[in-house]
Every structure is written in C-alpha cells, then in structure tokens.
Amino acid sequence: MSSKDAKRFFNSGAKKGEIHELKQELKTPDKSKKKDVVKKVIAAMTVGHDVAPLFPDVVNCMQTDDMELKKLVYLYLINYAKTQPDLTLMAVNTFVKDSLDPSPLIRALAVRTMGCIRVDKITEYLCDPLARCLKDSDPYVRKTSAVCVAKLYDISPELVEERGFLENLKDMISDANPMVVANSVAALSEIHSMSGKPVFDLNSQTIFKLLAALNECTEWGQVFILDSLVDYNPKDSKDAESVIERIIPRLQHANCAVVLSALKVILKFLRYVSDNDFKGPMMKKLAAPLITLLNTEPQVQYVALRNINIIIQRHKEVLSSNIKVFFCKYNDPIYVKMEKLEALIKLANEDNIDQLLLEFKEYSTEIDVDFVRKSVRAIGRCAVSIAESAQKCINVLLDLIETRVNYVVQEAVIVIKDIFRKYPNKYESIISTLCENLDTLDEPEAKASMVWIIGEYADRIDNADELLETFLETFPEETSPVQLQLLTATVKLFLKKPTEKPQQMIQLVLSNATQETDNPDLRDRAYIYWRLLSTDPEAAKDVILSEKPIIADDTSALEPEMLDELMNNIGTLASVYQKLPDTFVARVRPMVQSASSFNPEADVVENGAAGDVIAEQSAPVDVPDLLGGLDGLNVSAPAPAGDAPAPSGGAPDLMGDLLSLDVGGGAPAPAPAQAAPAQPAGGFDPFGLDSLSAPVSSMPVQQTELPVILAADKGKGLEIRGKLERSGGQIVYNLSFRNTTAGVLDGLMIQFNKNSFGLLPGGALQVPALQPGSSGAAKLPINVNVQGANPAPARSALQVAIKCSQLGVLYLSDTISLGAVLTEEGRLQYPNFQQMWQAAPPANSQTQVFQVAGASQDAVVAKLESGGLFCVGKQMNAAHFSGKLVLGALALVEVAMQPGSPAVQVTCKSQRVDLLPLLMEFVGKTML
Amino acid sequence: MAAPALDALYFLDGRGNVIMSRTYREGMGRDMAEVFKKSILENPQTEGTAPVKNLGSCNFLYVKVTNVYVLAVTNKNAHAAMCLNFISDMIRLMRGYFGNFNEDAIRNNFVLVYELLDEIMDFGYPQILNEQVLKTYITQKGTKVDAGTAVPTSSSVNMMQVTGAVAHRREGIKYKRNEVYLDVIEDVNVLIGQQGSVLKADVQGAILVKSFLSGMPSLKIGLNEAAALQNDTNTSGQLGGRRKIDLDDIVFHQCVNLTKFNSERMVTFTPPDGEFQLMKYRASENLHIPFKVFPNIKDVGRSRIEVRVTIKSLYASKLMAMRCLVKIPVPKYTAKARFDMAGGKCKYDAASNMLIWKLKRFPGGQSSTLFADVELVSTLKERKAWVQPPIQLDFNIPMYTSSGMQVLYLKVWEKSGYETTKWVRKLTKAGDFSVRCT
C-alpha cells in the first residue's frame, strides 16, 4: 500500500461494510494484493477499529513463504490472539512449521511471536520449538529464544522449570556469540528476580564469561550484563579490583545507559577494595564520565543528574572540583536547572562558595519563580552547612532583599530564619533591614518566619511589641503556622520584657487562641503556656527560652540504608524518584511466592501441579484454596497428605471419588493413580491406588473398530476414537469418547484446522454428558468448503480441536483417508479417460510397484471400487480406474499386473501433482 | 539485576491521541495513553516538569519530537536511562528510514514502524538498532522524501554477522572509489560575566565520520591528545611545533575497541557503512575562545534603553566566521528600535523580543560595535523591574577548533590493500555562548 493509500485509509474512518469488504478481499489468491489487504487490516487496527472478526481470514494467509506477508499476519496475531483463543489454534501448526524453516529469520520470528501470544494452548505448543531453537545453530535464533524463555516464565513458570529451560539458559552464558550471552543474562536475571529463587548463580567462572562477552556485545547487551554484575559479591579485595579494571573502559561508551550501569558496578565493587592506592585514583577516573553524561539531550540529562545527586551524597569528593559543569544554562529546561542547583548545593564547600554565591545570585533574577525560590533557598542552605560562608551568604541575601521582588524577599526571610537558628545571636544587625520589608510578606511561611525572628530577638528589637501588635490585629484570619508562631512569639516577648503592653497582648492572644479557635494544636499550646505562666513563670522561662538543638541542612539527605539501596539501583526509575523500588512497583505474582515459602505441604502441591493431569485440571484454583483443601484432607481422613491434589471441589470430593473407584474394582481410572507423586512409606495404601492403574487394554470392546486418535493419557483423561468415512453420499466423522477422569465431562465441541480438502464440521457435536468411566458416540456430518481448502500441497493430516467444559481444548491429529473424500460421481467414460490419460504430462504422473501376494485382477478391481475408485476399463494385464475428489480434481489410475507374479505396477495421474503421493498410498493400502 | 527498559511504547500526536502503539508485556493497553493524556499532558501543574513520572503503579517516560510524543510505560523498576536512550536511538533510526520524524511520517510508514518495533525490542529488552544491519532483513521500505540508499535484497542474509562482534557492518560492501571523510565539529559553550570575565567555558566536540569503504577495513586515527601522544610511536617527530591538548573525557561509538583505547590510547575501529559519530569529547582547559563581547545596556528614563555592544574576534585573521548572530533580549513592551553599526544588519524581532544583529562574514582580529536606541511603550503603570537576560551569540568558524583538536593521521587497512581518499574538515560552532549583562 502506498503512503497515499495509507493516508486515505486513515482519514476514511470505519464503515459498516468495511469488515465484510476486507473479508472478501482477503480471499484473493494474488499474493501482492493479499499483502495490501492485510496492510489495510493492520491500518484499521492501528486507528483502533475492531478487526477481530477477520481473524480466521487473516490467519489463513499465514502459511506463506512471503516473509513480508508472514510478518504482517504475525503482527495481527499478536494483537488479536487474546480475543480469539480458540481460533488461534489454527495458527499453531504454521508456527511449529516455521520454527523448522531453513531461514533463521523465520525460525526466530516464529518463536518470538509465539512467546508474545499469551494463550495457554499456544504456550503448550511453544515448548518443543523453543527447546529446539535454544540449541539452534544460528545465533540470531538463539538470542531470540533466550528472551523467549523469560516470556514463557512470565506465563507459566512451571513449564520453564519442567522443561529444563533454565539449564539451557545457564549453558548459553558460555555461548560463543556475545549477543546470545547478553540476552540469556537478561532472561536469567529477570527470572531470578521474578521467582525469588536463586536461579542465576553468579560465581567467578560465570563472571569471567560475562566479562569476556562484555567487550563484544551490543550496547544494550552491555547494560544487561553490567546490571547483572551488581548482584555479585566479590570474594576479596583483589577480586573486586580485577572486575573493576575490566569494567573501567565502559565508562567511555557513548551510550549513557552503559556508563551509568558501569558506574553502578564500579561503585559497588569499590566498597570491597581495601587498597587505598587503588581506590583513590579510581575515584578520580569517575569524574569525567559523570560530567559527560550532562552533554546529552535534556531528558537523559535529567536522569543522569538525579543519579549524580545520589552518587555525590556518598562521594562528594568525586565532583567537588568540577562545580562549573553544573552551572545552569539560560536555556536549560526548568527540571534540569532544578537538579543542577541541587547538585551545586551538595557540592558547596569553603573553596567554591564565592563562585557559587555569584551563580545563585544570578539565578535569583531569572524568570521562573520556582527556580528563583530554590536559588534563594540554596544560599540559605549553604550558609547553614558551611559556617565560614554564613556572612557572605547573608550579604547576598541582603542584596536580594534590596531588589524588592516580592517572592525573593519572602524566600530570603525564610532562609534567614534558618541562619538565625543555626548561628544564634550573630547576625541580628540585619533585623532592621528585614523589618523594613514586613509589608511585603503575605505568604504564611515567610510571615511565620518573620514572627519567629521577632519573638526570638524580642529583647534586641526596640519596637518588638509594636511589630507583633500589627500582626496580632489579623490573628484570627492567619493560617495556623502563623498563629502558632504568633502565640509563641508573644509569650517570648512577655518573658523577655514583662512590661504592661506585652501583658495586654498576651491576654488577648491567649484568650483568642483558647476560646475563638477550633484548632486543637493552637488551643493546647495556648493552655500549656497559660498554665506554665500562671503557676511558675521561672519554669516557663526555662522551657520556652531554652537552648535549641543544632540544625543542619538535610533537606535532601537520604538515610544511609536508603542510599545503599539506591546506589545499587543507579540508572533505574528508583534512582530517578529516589524511592525504593517496592514503593512504586506492583509486586508480580505475590500469591505464588508467599505460598511456596509457606510450608512444606505447599511445596508438595506445587510439585504435584508441575506435571500431572489432575493439577492441570485444577489450574484455575489459586494456591491458598489448594492449601485449604489440603488442610481439609488432613482433618477428614488419616490419609498421607500429598497423595493427590484436589481436582477442583476440594478434598472431600476427591476422597469420595477415589473411594467409589475403589469400589468399582477394575474400573479404569489411571490418571489419578499416576498422578500421585508420593506413595506412603511402608506400602500402606488404604484406597488400593495400585490396583487402579488398570492397563488400557481392559477397555470396553464396543469401540474397537474405530482407531484411537487421542489416547487418554494425552487427552487429560478423555480417550477419543474416530474415523472419517463416506456413507450415503457424504462424509461422516464417526467418533467415540470415553471418560477416564473422575468427573463428569460435558459441553463437547469440535473444530478443524484448515486442511487440504476443505473439510468442516457440518454441525454441532451431539454427545451427552459423559459420566466418569462411561462412553459416548457421535456421527458428525462433514461439509466440504472448496474455497476454504488449504491451498498448500495436499496432505492427509486433519488437525482437530475438541473442547470440553472441564478439560479445555484438546488437540489431535487424524488422517484423512482418500476413501472418504472420493465422490460417487467419479466414473468417467472410457474414451474420456483415455484422452485424459494420454494428455497428462509426465510431471503429473507417478508410478510405483507394490507386492500383493496372490492378487487377482478381479480382487483388485473389487477392492478399489469399494474404496471409491471406479473401474472404467479392463484389459488383459491392466485395469483403469477413475475417481473424483470432493475438491473437483480427478484421479486416474492404472493397475498393471502379470498373472502369477505378486508385483503390481500402479500408475497414478492427476491435474494436481500434490495429490499423487496420497493417491498412491491409498491405492496401495486398499489393494492389500 | 538486569531490568527491562519498558513494557509498552506509544506514539502520540501533539494533543496526546494515539497514532500507534506496541505492547511488549501484559497489562498495558491503549488506555495507558489516555491516562497520560489526561493526567500529564492536560494537567497544567505538570508543565515543564521532568519527563519521568509515576502515577500509581505505572511509570511514564516521554520525549517530545516535533509534533509527536514518544511515550514509554512500565510498571517495573525499569532502567530509565536505557529507556530514554532507546527512545532517542529509535527516533534516530526512524529518521534514517523516513527522512524525518513527525506525525505524517509515522502514519505513512505504519507497517514499517510495526516491523521495526518488532525487531528492535523484544519483551522490553532493546535488541539491534543499527540501521545498516536492520536494512538487511527488514522487509518494508520507508517512504522517504528523497531517494534512499540502495538496499541489498539478497534473501540469504548472514545472520551470524548480524549478531556478531562487528554487528554494525555487513560484509560484501563495495565502492568504486574508496573515500572517508572526517569532520571535527566543536560546540563552544561560554558564559561571560558582566565584567568580561569568563565564568565557564567548555567545548563539546565530536568527530563525525562518513565512510564509503569497501570490504572490512580497519581504521586508526591519531589525535594531538596529550595522553595518547605519550604512547603513540607513529607520531614521534611528526608533531613538530603543534600543541598538545588535554581532553577532560572522551566517549566512543560502539565500533571503537574500548579496551584497546584504555590500554594503549589508540582509536581503532571498523566503521559502519555511511555516516556516524565516531566520538564525542569534552575539553575545558586551554581553550581558545573565539569572541569577546562588551555589552553596555542602560535604562534611560522610563521608556528608553540604550544598547551598546562591541564584539571582538580573537582568531587568526585569515579565518572567517560565517553567519555570526548577536541576539540581545529587550523587554516585551518594546515599541521600536533604531540602530547604528559599522557592519552587518540589525533588526528588532518582536516574536522573540530580541535585537538580532547579523554579520554574514566576520574576519579574525577585528572588532565591531552596535549602537541601538530602544523605545518602550510608555505606560503609567508601574512595571516589574526589567532584568536583562544574557546576550546570545551564534556563529560558525570553519577550519578552526576552539580546543585545538587536530587529526594527525588517519590510516586505513583493508586486506585488498586499496587506496583511500581521505578528507578532514574542522568547524567550530556556538553551543551556548552567553554574555551576562547584569
């Protein structure tokens, strides 16, 4: 589809008939046209139209050798498989076939796509191709399969463990191809963290292999490997040093994810290094790469800065001589500026403070209010953390107050309060300047700060009472922080200057705060002051004017344990948020994890669930229920726990079923017996489970004429026999079902995969509910849809899916006997036959010799006629037959034999070359 | 612990509607984009805030390019740096395919985008993002404005090579003329204080390579970098009177052998075909700053500003700066401006509130001054004090590097032993060149 078409399509919007139209168009045999139609379907999917109804039609296009078309169909499948789990089965066969394709691209594509389809049935079929592809000769296939194991683990951890894929992954760490190693590492460490089990054992050999692959794999692979190395704990200082030395070159990579991950590993391993001669120079080497991270696009820069702010909290020395790189550029996005500012504050020290203050002052004149506020705060924070710089900081703050910019002044007052708090009685000379700006203060925090300052220095401020009085005028309207500060400040004023005016003020404020407020904090504080003042004014002085603890700047400081954890998470979201991963990540599979660590019995249940029939049946039951069931089992009978997990109804049911089976004696119920993983010690077997393992041969006899197409052990306990036959001018599928499970089976349905003869079920499957141990039969009429036939070379295979309410979908493969698909109107006139026989090109002919002991021409003719081939002419040594298949193709056969010789030469001709092998096989079988 | 980069990827138009998406893991539907649109794009409080956000148990990382948001969503503790890096690499890759990256390009190439998304990431783990290599097995071709390079259509791609150590170059490349171009391009970032002191200066340099070489060549370049020269025997005697330079840091393209560089300080590599960035470096010591600027901006009364800016070029007189722009911010309420200057043109740009003084060519060792008289709209209302933002400079100086970086030699080996034509160019551009006026 050209871009113009695409555009038109996007603009047109969905119309009612669109789906129908596409459905028709998908039937086109023209490959390139088909491709365009599938593209249209995907375009519709992209704009959000529901194209799920086209599922069978799109999947029909899957079997193609055109790579482009195949990818399109796969893409469709990934998006819609979930909505059509049953129909997705139609694709299984092609997937499996593609996983054996000679092209590594197709093999990889098949495995990759199957892993993306989260439909249980597909998952089951994924295992074999995956096992094969993990050992593929092509690295592209192996690297794709490695990731696929992680996908499978996400869907079904049991299958991964059962099939030993974890072992495969571990082996792949030694793969010769670096990309395979990298993807295997990614998969393993993901499984490791998902399962909570130590599946990925990092020892010195593994580390050696990983480090070797590190040099050669893609940048992303390097990230996977480096991230996994963080979990390794080096044996000793030398071990740590050698790993660090191997990783150091990564710091020069252009990809900042590689650099951050390498930093993470190096910083962790440096903690194990005892040699300071190694440590010191190594730390110095980290500075340059950290700075280089700032030379990236803003969003990456932001992530880098968040990480730098973590790193310098522990290793300030690394960057303290490089503050200039954190100077904000005028055009930096605000979120980058904020982080740079934070870094500058963290890196401030006596030597660079002058330079920093100039910078901060500059920032305080910028446009963005938040940034300006933070810049002013930065000055205050520096003053608090660097005692030597306090005076300089205050000078800058005073300069800023001069600007009279409202929010700058307010912010300055707030930080000056902190400075006063940290350095009491040192800088009160500036109070007069502050007092000049009282009118500007309209924000609660600034007001509260100013009130605190006045209260604290009430004895040095001559007109403190007047100042406070102006604030008190609006006391009831103030916010609660301001009210609290006003209350305390008034009390301080009174204690320091117990004159008449303050006394009046304090009465006013106390009555206000106790009677006219509904703020409990304020009221309680007022009462405490009141009682203190009325009982013991000296004690009140001691309490209220006591020395205050020293403050430090810890605005953004992290707890040491938190910091440790974040250092191990450098580069990840946790480091960006500066929060532990658990606080923002939804836990995956918490149920299974908690259950497996619950008690030993739970383990028994899980092990049992891994492979046996009953457990699969009970898959929807979640683990706690299962445990409950087991508890019940323990209580209700003195039976050994873990004999067999409950199917669905819980323990008592199971007991009942087992007992009734026991009563039935030889009644076949092999599945539960095989499922029991643990036989009680000493052979105590109250239910006679041993005798239940009845051999298959003791089946009831009535169905023996039909061949078994699905054995009970493969069908989760449902045995299916069946044969396609021709009767009364149409095809009939004779089926019989036998229930060997312990429960009732009902709701049987049938579906065929696309096959060479266009066979479709001609109606619903009429089978009554099957009681345990009973059988049922059905005759299913079969319709032929010539258009729906698989255009690929004819094969006799018929893939059947049978659905049952209890067991889900079962798959089986039957063969289509030509006898069933040869029609009654296959008889040609001999001249016609001759004409066609001679006209057929040699390519459309096949000859084979069979050994038929004691064959006579008459016997052969009779046998073939009963098989659906019509004898159109007999000669001395040869007989000619014609037949017509349901598809309309003709079959011409010559059988030549010498009397007395067992050799029979058969020649088959047909318009369709692909039918010849099937025809030959059929003739051969029928003659015998 | 290795973490995946993301769970789902979305391409959204400027208003936040989904153009297309790809889910790599369970549980991420189209509705995630809706959440993003409602809670982040349309929320005025998140404007200008960080492009990494957490809402509930979902994390959103996004980048805006032209009129398209590229959004990654994950519910895990994903590798944020890898995620954002992946997005920028992906955008670069798509630019290579489509010519440019915008809403129309995505819509017109949706099948190709799907195919690429399938190949470049698997289950949230980035895979191969190299355009040259991808082109060997991606079936769709982009609809590009200009004709793309010929794509090899051989059906039997050598997949060994795709995943191998030289994953960035395919075999069997042939050129009639073997040529390689080296461009040393430097962005000089300078911040000059009001007294003319240099507050901050650094150079972000990059060496871009365009290689049109046959076979599997091995290249080696020599730089006048001090640390490298101690080890390099190739240059002994060659250096003559040239100066050595100190670089703060160097980072290399994936193709450069980092271990070898680390042990021997030699830049050796097998280049990908076509154009790529070989290395980036940073220098902050002994820089040549190409210009000096002396601003003098005065408020004259309430409705006039007097601007006098002198610019002096400090490079050799035989060199020439091209397209030199001096941008002087003025208040929003500027009415008009009159100019008087020795060279170039100047105008008042009302859209950006700047006086833009343009000097087409500015030779080295000269100085030029602009006088401007800016009239403001007079109002009676008291205005917020005008704070002069920094003056910005923009320029290109060919054949000049601010750091002094030189390519001493460039060697090409290939087993067939062909002759190679080599070109080396240099260019210094203004990165963030600002002069504070207050």
PDB file of N, CA and C in Angstrom, chain A residues 149-197:
ATOM      1  N   VAL A 149      12.416 -17.508  26.679  1.00  0.00           N
ATOM      2  CA  VAL A 149      12.300 -18.266  27.933  1.00  0.00           C
ATOM      3  C   VAL A 149      11.749 -17.358  29.022  1.00  0.00           C
ATOM      4  N   ALA A 150      12.223 -16.113  29.042  1.00  0.00           N
ATOM      5  CA  ALA A 150      11.693 -15.164  30.035  1.00  0.00           C
ATOM      6  C   ALA A 150      10.210 -14.915  29.807  1.00  0.00           C
ATOM      7  N   LYS A 151       9.823 -14.839  28.538  1.00  0.00           N
ATOM      8  CA  LYS A 151       8.409 -14.645  28.222  1.00  0.00           C
ATOM      9  C   LYS A 151       7.600 -15.818  28.742  1.00  0.00           C
ATOM     10  N   LEU A 152       8.106 -17.020  28.482  1.00  0.00           N
ATOM     11  CA  LEU A 152       7.388 -18.221  28.903  1.00  0.00           C
ATOM     12  C   LEU A 152       7.297 -18.252  30.421  1.00  0.00           C
ATOM     13  N   TYR A 153       8.375 -17.825  31.083  1.00  0.00           N
ATOM     14  CA  TYR A 153       8.356 -17.851  32.547  1.00  0.00           C
ATOM     15  C   TYR A 153       7.276 -16.925  33.075  1.00  0.00           C
ATOM     16  N   ASP A 154       7.070 -15.858  32.369  1.00  0.00           N
ATOM     17  CA  ASP A 154       6.050 -14.891  32.781  1.00  0.00           C
ATOM     18  C   ASP A 154       4.649 -15.509  32.677  1.00  0.00           C
ATOM     19  N   ILE A 155       4.479 -16.401  31.689  1.00  0.00           N
ATOM     20  CA  ILE A 155       3.175 -17.026  31.506  1.00  0.00           C
ATOM     21  C   ILE A 155       3.055 -18.251  32.399  1.00  0.00           C
ATOM     22  N   SER A 156       4.069 -19.097  32.386  1.00  0.00           N
ATOM     23  CA  SER A 156       3.986 -20.349  33.107  1.00  0.00           C
ATOM     24  C   SER A 156       5.358 -20.757  33.627  1.00  0.00           C
ATOM     25  N   PRO A 157       5.684 -20.363  34.860  1.00  0.00           N
ATOM     26  CA  PRO A 157       6.989 -20.718  35.420  1.00  0.00           C
ATOM     27  C   PRO A 157       7.168 -22.236  35.490  1.00  0.00           C
ATOM     28  N   GLU A 158       6.039 -22.937  35.699  1.00  0.00           N
ATOM     29  CA  GLU A 158       6.135 -24.390  35.851  1.00  0.00           C
ATOM     30  C   GLU A 158       6.700 -25.019  34.595  1.00  0.00           C
ATOM     31  N   LEU A 159       6.175 -24.562  33.435  1.00  0.00           N
ATOM     32  CA  LEU A 159       6.631 -25.154  32.178  1.00  0.00           C
ATOM     33  C   LEU A 159       8.129 -24.956  31.990  1.00  0.00           C
ATOM     34  N   VAL A 160       8.620 -23.765  32.346  1.00  0.00           N
ATOM     35  CA  VAL A 160      10.043 -23.481  32.167  1.00  0.00           C
ATOM     36  C   VAL A 160      10.877 -24.423  33.011  1.00  0.00           C
ATOM     37  N   GLU A 161      10.427 -24.618  34.247  1.00  0.00           N
ATOM     38  CA  GLU A 161      11.209 -25.480  35.126  1.00  0.00           C
ATOM     39  C   GLU A 161      11.116 -26.932  34.688  1.00  0.00           C
ATOM     40  N   GLU A 162       9.904 -27.303  34.314  1.00  0.00           N
ATOM     41  CA  GLU A 162       9.672 -28.684  33.912  1.00  0.00           C
ATOM     42  C   GLU A 162      10.503 -29.066  32.690  1.00  0.00           C
ATOM     43  N   ARG A 163      10.586 -28.124  31.727  1.00  0.00           N
ATOM     44  CA  ARG A 163      11.298 -28.450  30.506  1.00  0.00           C
ATOM     45  C   ARG A 163      12.786 -28.188  30.614  1.00  0.00           C
ATOM     46  N   GLY A 164      13.223 -27.753  31.766  1.00  0.00           N
ATOM     47  CA  GLY A 164      14.659 -27.557  31.972  1.00  0.00           C
ATOM     48  C   GLY A 164      15.226 -26.394  31.178  1.00  0.00           C
ATOM     49  N   PHE A 165      14.390 -25.422  30.851  1.00  0.00           N
ATOM     50  CA  PHE A 165      14.889 -24.293  30.055  1.00  0.00           C
ATOM     51  C   PHE A 165      15.877 -23.441  30.835  1.00  0.00           C
ATOM     52  N   LEU A 166      15.745 -23.473  32.163  1.00  0.00           N
ATOM     53  CA  LEU A 166      16.682 -22.681  32.963  1.00  0.00           C
ATOM     54  C   LEU A 166      18.094 -23.212  32.771  1.00  0.00           C
ATOM     55  N   GLU A 167      18.182 -24.549  32.699  1.00  0.00           N
ATOM     56  CA  GLU A 167      19.500 -25.152  32.471  1.00  0.00           C
ATOM     57  C   GLU A 167      20.052 -24.696  31.128  1.00  0.00           C
ATOM     58  N   ASN A 168      19.162 -24.689  30.127  1.00  0.00           N
ATOM     59  CA  ASN A 168      19.587 -24.239  28.798  1.00  0.00           C
ATOM     60  C   ASN A 168      20.154 -22.833  28.864  1.00  0.00           C
ATOM     61  N   LEU A 169      19.420 -21.964  29.573  1.00  0.00           N
ATOM     62  CA  LEU A 169      19.870 -20.569  29.657  1.00  0.00           C
ATOM     63  C   LEU A 169      21.234 -20.498  30.317  1.00  0.00           C
ATOM     64  N   LYS A 170      21.405 -21.281  31.368  1.00  0.00           N
ATOM     65  CA  LYS A 170      22.690 -21.241  32.074  1.00  0.00           C
ATOM     66  C   LYS A 170      23.816 -21.680  31.150  1.00  0.00           C
ATOM     67  N   ASP A 171      23.508 -22.687  30.331  1.00  0.00           N
ATOM     68  CA  ASP A 171      24.537 -23.137  29.372  1.00  0.00           C
ATOM     69  C   ASP A 171      24.851 -22.031  28.370  1.00  0.00           C
ATOM     70  N   MET A 172      23.831 -21.271  28.037  1.00  0.00           N
ATOM     71  CA  MET A 172      24.022 -20.266  26.990  1.00  0.00           C
ATOM     72  C   MET A 172      24.895 -19.105  27.444  1.00  0.00           C
ATOM     73  N   ILE A 173      25.152 -19.028  28.725  1.00  0.00           N
ATOM     74  CA  ILE A 173      26.074 -17.988  29.201  1.00  0.00           C
ATOM     75  C   ILE A 173      27.467 -18.250  28.661  1.00  0.00           C
ATOM     76  N   SER A 174      27.728 -19.517  28.299  1.00  0.00           N
ATOM     77  CA  SER A 174      29.038 -19.839  27.723  1.00  0.00           C
ATOM     78  C   SER A 174      28.997 -19.801  26.206  1.00  0.00           C
ATOM     79  N   ASP A 175      27.926 -19.306  25.635  1.00  0.00           N
ATOM     80  CA  ASP A 175      27.801 -19.285  24.180  1.00  0.00           C
ATOM     81  C   ASP A 175      28.931 -18.472  23.554  1.00  0.00           C
ATOM     82  N   ALA A 176      29.271 -18.837  22.326  1.00  0.00           N
ATOM     83  CA  ALA A 176      30.352 -18.125  21.655  1.00  0.00           C
ATOM     84  C   ALA A 176      29.898 -16.759  21.181  1.00  0.00           C
ATOM     85  N   ASN A 177      28.591 -16.608  20.999  1.00  0.00           N
ATOM     86  CA  ASN A 177      28.100 -15.345  20.466  1.00  0.00           C
ATOM     87  C   ASN A 177      27.720 -14.382  21.590  1.00  0.00           C
ATOM     88  N   PRO A 178      28.288 -13.171  21.566  1.00  0.00           N
ATOM     89  CA  PRO A 178      28.066 -12.250  22.685  1.00  0.00           C
ATOM     90  C   PRO A 178      26.610 -11.822  22.857  1.00  0.00           C
ATOM     91  N   MET A 179      25.901 -11.715  21.760  1.00  0.00           N
ATOM     92  CA  MET A 179      24.515 -11.262  21.888  1.00  0.00           C
ATOM     93  C   MET A 179      23.650 -12.337  22.544  1.00  0.00           C
ATOM     94  N   VAL A 180      23.971 -13.597  22.257  1.00  0.00           N
ATOM     95  CA  VAL A 180      23.251 -14.699  22.896  1.00  0.00           C
ATOM     96  C   VAL A 180      23.517 -14.650  24.395  1.00  0.00           C
ATOM     97  N   VAL A 181      24.776 -14.414  24.751  1.00  0.00           N
ATOM     98  CA  VAL A 181      25.131 -14.347  26.172  1.00  0.00           C
ATOM     99  C   VAL A 181      24.337 -13.227  26.840  1.00  0.00           C
ATOM    100  N   ALA A 182      24.324 -12.068  26.194  1.00  0.00           N
ATOM    101  CA  ALA A 182      23.671 -10.905  26.804  1.00  0.00           C
ATOM    102  C   ALA A 182      22.188 -11.165  27.022  1.00  0.00           C
ATOM    103  N   ASN A 183      21.514 -11.700  26.004  1.00  0.00           N
ATOM    104  CA  ASN A 183      20.078 -11.944  26.165  1.00  0.00           C
ATOM    105  C   ASN A 183      19.805 -13.033  27.195  1.00  0.00           C
ATOM    106  N   SER A 184      20.681 -14.024  27.259  1.00  0.00           N
ATOM    107  CA  SER A 184      20.491 -15.069  28.261  1.00  0.00           C
ATOM    108  C   SER A 184      20.632 -14.486  29.658  1.00  0.00           C
ATOM    109  N   VAL A 185      21.597 -13.586  29.813  1.00  0.00           N
ATOM    110  CA  VAL A 185      21.792 -12.945  31.112  1.00  0.00           C
ATOM    111  C   VAL A 185      20.548 -12.147  31.481  1.00  0.00           C
ATOM    112  N   ALA A 186      20.015 -11.406  30.498  1.00  0.00           N
ATOM    113  CA  ALA A 186      18.815 -10.607  30.767  1.00  0.00           C
ATOM    114  C   ALA A 186      17.682 -11.517  31.216  1.00  0.00           C
ATOM    115  N   ALA A 187      17.488 -12.620  30.476  1.00  0.00           N
ATOM    116  CA  ALA A 187      16.388 -13.533  30.802  1.00  0.00           C
ATOM    117  C   ALA A 187      16.598 -14.147  32.181  1.00  0.00           C
ATOM    118  N   LEU A 188      17.816 -14.615  32.418  1.00  0.00           N
ATOM    119  CA  LEU A 188      18.087 -15.269  33.705  1.00  0.00           C
ATOM    120  C   LEU A 188      17.889 -14.318  34.861  1.00  0.00           C
ATOM    121  N   SER A 189      18.404 -13.095  34.731  1.00  0.00           N
ATOM    122  CA  SER A 189      18.269 -12.253  35.915  1.00  0.00           C
ATOM    123  C   SER A 189      16.841 -11.798  36.102  1.00  0.00           C
ATOM    124  N   GLU A 190      16.091 -11.709  35.014  1.00  0.00           N
ATOM    125  CA  GLU A 190      14.674 -11.383  35.215  1.00  0.00           C
ATOM    126  C   GLU A 190      13.952 -12.517  35.940  1.00  0.00           C
ATOM    127  N   ILE A 191      14.226 -13.752  35.498  1.00  0.00           N
ATOM    128  CA  ILE A 191      13.590 -14.904  36.150  1.00  0.00           C
ATOM    129  C   ILE A 191      14.027 -14.968  37.613  1.00  0.00           C
ATOM    130  N   HIS A 192      15.294 -14.677  37.821  1.00  0.00           N
ATOM    131  CA  HIS A 192      15.848 -14.682  39.169  1.00  0.00           C
ATOM    132  C   HIS A 192      15.051 -13.759  40.080  1.00  0.00           C
ATOM    133  N   SER A 193      14.791 -12.549  39.579  1.00  0.00           N
ATOM    134  CA  SER A 193      14.110 -11.591  40.455  1.00  0.00           C
ATOM    135  C   SER A 193      12.618 -11.874  40.522  1.00  0.00           C
ATOM    136  N   MET A 194      12.051 -12.456  39.456  1.00  0.00           N
ATOM    137  CA  MET A 194      10.624 -12.752  39.464  1.00  0.00           C
ATOM    138  C   MET A 194      10.315 -13.882  40.434  1.00  0.00           C
ATOM    139  N   SER A 195      11.183 -14.895  40.420  1.00  0.00           N
ATOM    140  CA  SER A 195      10.867 -16.104  41.170  1.00  0.00           C
ATOM    141  C   SER A 195      11.301 -15.984  42.613  1.00  0.00           C
ATOM    142  N   GLY A 196      12.266 -15.095  42.864  1.00  0.00           N
ATOM    143  CA  GLY A 196      12.789 -15.011  44.216  1.00  0.00           C
ATOM    144  C   GLY A 196      13.634 -16.211  44.568  1.00  0.00           C
ATOM    145  N   LYS A 197      13.876 -17.069  43.564  1.00  0.00           N
ATOM    146  CA  LYS A 197      14.715 -18.246  43.820  1.00  0.00           C
ATOM    147  C   LYS A 197      16.087 -18.006  43.213  1.00  0.00           C
TER     148      LYS A 197
END
